[in-house]
mmCIF file of C-alpha atoms in Angstrom:
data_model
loop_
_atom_site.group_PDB
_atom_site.id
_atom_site.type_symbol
_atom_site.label_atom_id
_atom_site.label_comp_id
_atom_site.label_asym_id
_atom_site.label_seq_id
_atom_site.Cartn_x
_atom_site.Cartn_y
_atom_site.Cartn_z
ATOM 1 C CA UNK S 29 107.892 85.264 -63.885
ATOM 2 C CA UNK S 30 107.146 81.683 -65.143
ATOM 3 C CA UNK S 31 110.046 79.444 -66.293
ATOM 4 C CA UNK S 32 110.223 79.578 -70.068
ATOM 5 C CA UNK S 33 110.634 76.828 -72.372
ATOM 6 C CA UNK S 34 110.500 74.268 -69.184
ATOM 7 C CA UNK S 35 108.233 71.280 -70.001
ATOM 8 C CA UNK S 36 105.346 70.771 -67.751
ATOM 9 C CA UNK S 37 107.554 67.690 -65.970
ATOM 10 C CA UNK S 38 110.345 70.014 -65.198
ATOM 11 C CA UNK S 39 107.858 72.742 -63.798
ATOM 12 C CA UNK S 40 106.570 70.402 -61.589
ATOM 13 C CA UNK S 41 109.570 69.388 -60.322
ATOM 14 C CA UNK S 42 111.103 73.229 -59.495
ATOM 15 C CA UNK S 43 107.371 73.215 -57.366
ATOM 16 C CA UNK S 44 108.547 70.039 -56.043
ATOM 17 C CA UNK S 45 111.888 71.471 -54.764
ATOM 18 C CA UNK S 46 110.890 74.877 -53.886
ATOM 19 C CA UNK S 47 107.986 72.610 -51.082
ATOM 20 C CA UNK S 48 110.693 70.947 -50.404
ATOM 21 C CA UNK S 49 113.372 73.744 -49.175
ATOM 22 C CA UNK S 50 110.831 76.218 -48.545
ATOM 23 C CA UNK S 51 108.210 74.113 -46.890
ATOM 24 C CA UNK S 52 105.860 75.592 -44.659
ATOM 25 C CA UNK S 53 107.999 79.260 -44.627
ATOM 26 C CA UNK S 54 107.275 79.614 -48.253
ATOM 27 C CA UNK S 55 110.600 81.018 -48.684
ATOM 28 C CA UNK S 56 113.722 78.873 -49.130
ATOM 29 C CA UNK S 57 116.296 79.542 -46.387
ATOM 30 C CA UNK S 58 119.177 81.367 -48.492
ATOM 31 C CA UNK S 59 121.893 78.180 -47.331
ATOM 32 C CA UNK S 60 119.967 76.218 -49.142
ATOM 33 C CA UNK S 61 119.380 77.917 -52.530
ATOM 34 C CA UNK S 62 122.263 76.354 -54.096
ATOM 35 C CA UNK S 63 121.360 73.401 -53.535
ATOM 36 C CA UNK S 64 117.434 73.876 -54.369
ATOM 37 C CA UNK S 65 119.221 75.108 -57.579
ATOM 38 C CA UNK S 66 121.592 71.778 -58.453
ATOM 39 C CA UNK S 67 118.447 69.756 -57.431
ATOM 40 C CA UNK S 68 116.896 71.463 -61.037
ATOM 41 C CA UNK S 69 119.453 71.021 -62.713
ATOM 42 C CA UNK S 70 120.986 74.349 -63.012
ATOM 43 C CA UNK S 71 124.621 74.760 -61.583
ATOM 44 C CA UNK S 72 125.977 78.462 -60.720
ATOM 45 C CA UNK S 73 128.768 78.870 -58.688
ATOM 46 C CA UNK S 74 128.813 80.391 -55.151
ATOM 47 C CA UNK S 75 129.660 83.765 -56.190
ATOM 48 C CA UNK S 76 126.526 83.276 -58.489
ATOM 49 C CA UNK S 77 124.282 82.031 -56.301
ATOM 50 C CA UNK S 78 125.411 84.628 -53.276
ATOM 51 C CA UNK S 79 125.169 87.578 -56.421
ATOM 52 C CA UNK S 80 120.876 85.795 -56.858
ATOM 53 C CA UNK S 81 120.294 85.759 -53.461
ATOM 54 C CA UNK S 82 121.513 89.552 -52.849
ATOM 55 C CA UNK S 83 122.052 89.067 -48.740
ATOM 56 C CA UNK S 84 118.658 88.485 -48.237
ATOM 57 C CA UNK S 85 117.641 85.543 -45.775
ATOM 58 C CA UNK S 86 115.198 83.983 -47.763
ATOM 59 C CA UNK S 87 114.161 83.291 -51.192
ATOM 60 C CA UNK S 88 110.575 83.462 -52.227
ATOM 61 C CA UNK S 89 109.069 80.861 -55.051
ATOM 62 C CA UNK S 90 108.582 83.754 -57.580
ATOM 63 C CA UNK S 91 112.620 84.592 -57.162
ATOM 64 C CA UNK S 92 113.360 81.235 -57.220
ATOM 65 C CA UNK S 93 111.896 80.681 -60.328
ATOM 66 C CA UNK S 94 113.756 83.852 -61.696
ATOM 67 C CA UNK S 95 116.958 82.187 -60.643
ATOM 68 C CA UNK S 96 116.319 79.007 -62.724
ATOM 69 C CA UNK S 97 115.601 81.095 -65.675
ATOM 70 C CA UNK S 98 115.295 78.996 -68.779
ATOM 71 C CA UNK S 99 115.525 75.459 -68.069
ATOM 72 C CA UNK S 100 118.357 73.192 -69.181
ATOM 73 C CA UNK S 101 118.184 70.874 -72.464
ATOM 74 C CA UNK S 102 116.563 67.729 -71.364
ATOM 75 C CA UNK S 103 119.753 64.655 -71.391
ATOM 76 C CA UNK S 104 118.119 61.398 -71.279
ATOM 77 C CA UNK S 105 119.366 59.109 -68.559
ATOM 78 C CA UNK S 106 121.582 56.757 -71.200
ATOM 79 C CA UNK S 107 123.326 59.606 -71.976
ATOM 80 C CA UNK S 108 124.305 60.496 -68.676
ATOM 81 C CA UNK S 109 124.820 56.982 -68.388
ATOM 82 C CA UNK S 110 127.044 56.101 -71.512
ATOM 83 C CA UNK S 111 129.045 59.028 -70.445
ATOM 84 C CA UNK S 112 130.124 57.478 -66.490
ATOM 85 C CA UNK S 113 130.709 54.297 -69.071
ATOM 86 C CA UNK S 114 133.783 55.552 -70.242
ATOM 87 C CA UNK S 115 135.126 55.621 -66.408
ATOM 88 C CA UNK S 116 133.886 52.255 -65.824
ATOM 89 C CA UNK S 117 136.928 50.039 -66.326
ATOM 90 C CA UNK S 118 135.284 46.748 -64.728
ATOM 91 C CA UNK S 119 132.298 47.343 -66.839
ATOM 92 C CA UNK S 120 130.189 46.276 -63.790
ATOM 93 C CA UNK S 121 127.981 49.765 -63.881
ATOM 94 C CA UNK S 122 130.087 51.307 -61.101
ATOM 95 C CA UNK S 123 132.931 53.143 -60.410
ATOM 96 C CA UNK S 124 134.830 54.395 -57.261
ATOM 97 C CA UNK S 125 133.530 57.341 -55.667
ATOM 98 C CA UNK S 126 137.051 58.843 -55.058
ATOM 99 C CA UNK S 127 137.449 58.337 -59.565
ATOM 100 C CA UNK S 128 134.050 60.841 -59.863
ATOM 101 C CA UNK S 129 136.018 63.223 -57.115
ATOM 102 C CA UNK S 130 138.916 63.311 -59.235
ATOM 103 C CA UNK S 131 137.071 63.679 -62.622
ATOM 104 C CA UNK S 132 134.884 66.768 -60.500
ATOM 105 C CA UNK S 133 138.386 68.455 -59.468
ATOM 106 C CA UNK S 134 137.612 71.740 -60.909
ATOM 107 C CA UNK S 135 134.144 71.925 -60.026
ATOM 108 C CA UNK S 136 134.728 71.063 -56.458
ATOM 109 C CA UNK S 137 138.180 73.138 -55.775
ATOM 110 C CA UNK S 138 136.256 75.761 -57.440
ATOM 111 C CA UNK S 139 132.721 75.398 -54.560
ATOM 112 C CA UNK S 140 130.379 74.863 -58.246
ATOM 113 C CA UNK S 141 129.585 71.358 -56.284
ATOM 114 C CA UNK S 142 131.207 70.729 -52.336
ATOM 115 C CA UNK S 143 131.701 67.173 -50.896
ATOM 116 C CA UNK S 144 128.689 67.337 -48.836
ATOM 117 C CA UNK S 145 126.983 68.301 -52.138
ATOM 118 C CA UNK S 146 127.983 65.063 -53.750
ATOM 119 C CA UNK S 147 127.448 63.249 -50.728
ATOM 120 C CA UNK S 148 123.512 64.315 -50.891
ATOM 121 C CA UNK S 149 123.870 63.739 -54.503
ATOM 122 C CA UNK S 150 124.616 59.919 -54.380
ATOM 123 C CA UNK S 151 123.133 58.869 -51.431
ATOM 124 C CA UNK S 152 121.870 55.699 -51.723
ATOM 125 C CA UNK S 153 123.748 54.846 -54.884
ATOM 126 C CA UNK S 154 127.431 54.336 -53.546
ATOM 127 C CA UNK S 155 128.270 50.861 -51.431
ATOM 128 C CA UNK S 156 131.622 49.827 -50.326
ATOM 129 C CA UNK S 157 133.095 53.348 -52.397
ATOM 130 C CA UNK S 158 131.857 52.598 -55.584
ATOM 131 C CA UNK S 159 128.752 54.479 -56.982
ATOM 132 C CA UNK S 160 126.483 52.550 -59.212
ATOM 133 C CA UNK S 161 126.021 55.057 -61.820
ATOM 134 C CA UNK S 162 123.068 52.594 -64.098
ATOM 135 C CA UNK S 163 121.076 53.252 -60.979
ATOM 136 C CA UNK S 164 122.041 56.984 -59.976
ATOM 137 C CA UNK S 165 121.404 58.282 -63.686
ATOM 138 C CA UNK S 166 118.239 56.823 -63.902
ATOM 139 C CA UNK S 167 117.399 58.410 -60.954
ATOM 140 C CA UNK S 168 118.124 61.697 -62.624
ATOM 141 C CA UNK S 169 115.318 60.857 -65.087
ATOM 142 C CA UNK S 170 112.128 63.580 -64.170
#
């Protein structure tokens, strides 16, 4: 089943992340399904995601794509970033890591997103424990 109402960008990018967790296997290893899904933008749960991948060990591109189902709205990259603003009290385009941990407290007691999650997440954008969210959102831009 194709992903509907995805934009040709955002269709290239699920490709881009199925190579990338399936790679040669053509089949994503199910451990890494959640995160194949978060890296599309699309955010279940890990009752959700262990309810998609049904005990099997693998998930082929066709299922994956089922799983992504209809893509999210498109949020430009100033929104994102207008909205870390608000936690920015410096105004210096960062703010501390452990801040973003606190404002995710639901979402991480919950498993929706784990530390190591995160971690992966902002590599590269945090220095000294301060995330620089102008560079991380636009990041997020496909």
């Amino acid at each position: 089943r194709k992903l509907r109402n995805c934009s040709k960008s955002k269709m290239a990018a699920a490709g881009e992340v199925f190579a990338y967790y399936g790679g040669a296997a053509g089949a994503i290893p199910a451990k890494d399904v959640s995160t194949a899904l978060r890296a599309c933008g699309v955010s279940p749960s890990e009752d959700e995601v262990t309810a998609l991948v049904g005990g099997k060990a693998t998930v082929s591109k066709a299922e994956f794509e089922g799983m992504l189902g209809k893509c999210p709205k498109d949020i430009s990259a100033d929104v994102v970033s207008d909205l870390f603003s608000v936690f920015d009290k410096s105004g210096n385009g960062t703010i501390s890591i452990n801040e973003l941990k606190a404002h995710l407290g639901d979402a991480m007691a919950t498993g929706q997103l784990t530390e190591a999650e995160l971690k992966q997440m902002t590599k590269g954008f945090v220095t000294k424990g301060q995330l620089n969210y102008r560079e991380f959102t636009a990041s997020l831009s496909v």
